[in-house]
Amino acid sequence: MAMMRRAPLQTVAQRERQLENSRRQENVREETVRNLAREKMLESNMNREERLDSKRFLRTQMQEHKEREMGETILKAQRDRIQREEQMAQEERLAQELERRKLDGIRDEKMRQQIRETSLELRELEAKLKSAYMNKERTAQMAEKEAVKFDIMVRSLL
């Protein structure tokens, strides 16, 4: 009987060892599951950090690109403004030069007219020139009249 009792005691001891092993294995499994969950969470956090870093980097790149474009736009606007101002200044100088030339021409013409009007010799020469032109015109008219008479005479003879 002692043997019989022993067998169940051994079985109880074995059972307790099995339970202890089972508990240890369960604890190890739980610890492993906790470690895996922690690692998964850390990996997820790292992935999220990487995504956030990527987004931050992209946002920074886009901001720098926008700033460069804005700077280029501002520079272009300034260059355009300077070019317009230079063009307006050039047009103003051109208008002033044209006005000066026009005034010089008018001044010269008035001076010539005054000289013509005040110079007796020029007035006499101008009168002789007009007389010569009129004589030339009269001579041309008379020659034309003679040519017409001659043509009529030639036709009547034919």
XYZ file of C-alpha atoms in Angstrom:
158
model
C 0.000 0.000 0.000
C 2.820 2.178 0.672
C 3.680 1.801 -2.876
C 0.316 2.675 -3.954
C 0.252 5.696 -1.888
C 3.593 6.651 -3.136
C 2.561 6.393 -6.709
C -0.185 8.901 -6.284
C 2.219 11.118 -4.288
C 4.713 10.912 -7.069
C 1.984 11.605 -9.422
C 1.002 14.618 -7.344
C 4.654 15.735 -7.238
C 4.928 15.111 -10.932
C 1.692 16.884 -11.371
C 2.965 19.837 -9.355
C 6.181 19.846 -11.396
C 4.128 19.711 -14.562
C 1.972 22.554 -13.298
C 5.098 24.474 -12.272
C 6.639 23.815 -15.714
C 3.366 24.703 -17.313
C 3.211 27.970 -15.322
C 6.819 28.730 -16.174
C 6.139 28.031 -19.841
C 2.986 30.154 -19.649
C 4.972 32.960 -17.998
C 7.674 32.651 -20.676
C 5.008 32.610 -23.390
C 3.271 35.656 -21.868
C 6.614 37.421 -21.493
C 7.394 36.553 -25.133
C 3.966 37.821 -26.224
C 4.522 41.035 -24.186
C 7.990 41.434 -25.707
C 6.583 40.871 -29.205
C 3.794 43.376 -28.572
C 6.336 45.871 -27.194
C 8.613 45.306 -30.206
C 5.662 45.634 -32.554
C 4.649 48.864 -30.841
C 8.239 50.165 -30.981
C 8.456 49.238 -34.677
C 5.119 50.915 -35.311
C 6.329 54.020 -33.455
C 9.570 53.966 -35.443
C 7.630 53.602 -38.694
C 5.361 56.440 -37.635
C 8.433 58.547 -36.755
C 9.953 57.725 -40.145
C 6.712 58.720 -41.893
C 6.548 61.907 -39.833
C 10.186 62.643 -40.658
C 9.469 62.013 -44.354
C 6.417 64.271 -44.244
C 8.389 66.910 -42.341
C 11.182 66.666 -44.909
C 8.715 66.923 -47.812
C 6.951 69.853 -46.157
C 10.310 71.575 -45.646
C 11.264 70.911 -49.270
C 7.915 72.282 -50.489
C 8.284 75.356 -48.266
C 11.800 75.983 -49.590
C 10.525 75.525 -53.151
C 7.708 78.016 -52.534
C 10.160 80.470 -50.993
C 12.496 80.112 -53.995
C 9.579 80.653 -56.383
C 8.461 83.685 -54.380
C 11.989 85.054 -54.427
C 12.206 84.500 -58.182
C 8.808 86.152 -58.663
C 9.894 89.144 -56.580
C 13.169 89.421 -58.510
C 11.319 89.177 -61.833
C 8.867 91.869 -60.718
C 11.764 94.104 -59.690
C 13.571 93.509 -63.003
C 10.344 94.231 -64.907
C 9.792 97.425 -62.898
C 13.369 98.574 -63.482
C 13.063 97.773 -67.186
C 9.787 99.740 -67.411
C 11.363 102.681 -65.594
C 14.382 102.593 -67.916
C 12.102 102.395 -70.955
C 10.011 105.319 -69.691
C 13.173 107.356 -69.028
C 14.454 106.545 -72.525
C 11.104 107.522 -74.069
C 11.166 110.755 -72.058
C 14.696 111.543 -73.293
C 13.614 110.763 -76.858
C 10.550 113.024 -76.536
C 12.734 115.818 -75.141
C 15.223 115.395 -78.000
C 12.416 115.469 -80.588
C 10.947 118.574 -78.954
C 14.390 120.242 -78.925
C 14.911 119.443 -82.615
C 11.450 120.739 -83.478
C 12.110 123.972 -81.579
C 15.511 124.306 -83.281
C 13.826 123.857 -86.680
C 11.187 126.461 -85.877
C 13.846 128.847 -84.557
C 15.948 128.376 -87.722
C 12.920 128.914 -89.971
C 11.931 132.095 -88.095
C 15.497 133.347 -88.313
C 15.548 132.736 -92.083
C 12.198 134.459 -92.481
C 13.406 137.448 -90.470
C 16.580 137.637 -92.549
C 14.528 137.452 -95.777
C 12.189 140.162 -94.553
C 14.881 142.504 -93.278
C 17.459 142.061 -96.031
C 16.864 144.395 -98.981
C 19.237 142.484 -101.201
C 17.462 139.171 -100.510
C 14.057 140.739 -101.210
C 15.333 142.078 -104.535
C 16.816 138.672 -105.400
C 13.567 136.971 -104.388
C 11.577 139.369 -106.585
C 13.948 138.727 -109.526
C 13.623 134.965 -108.946
C 9.816 135.207 -108.959
C 9.953 137.318 -112.105
C 12.243 134.755 -113.769
C 9.880 131.918 -112.852
C 6.921 133.865 -114.274
C 8.831 134.618 -117.472
C 9.769 130.979 -117.792
C 6.153 129.941 -117.272
C 4.937 132.521 -119.800
C 7.520 131.295 -122.321
C 6.423 127.716 -121.772
C 2.786 128.687 -122.285
C 3.619 130.562 -125.484
C 5.649 127.609 -126.767
C 2.766 125.326 -126.027
C 0.369 127.656 -127.846
C 2.683 127.699 -130.868
C 2.926 123.886 -130.750
C -0.864 123.606 -130.731
C -1.124 126.036 -133.692
C 1.510 124.060 -135.539
C -0.360 120.774 -134.905
C -3.595 122.341 -136.178
C -1.854 123.627 -139.281
C -0.274 120.247 -139.966
C -3.630 118.530 -139.610
C -5.360 120.968 -141.865
C -2.726 120.395 -144.529
C -3.172 116.716 -144.399
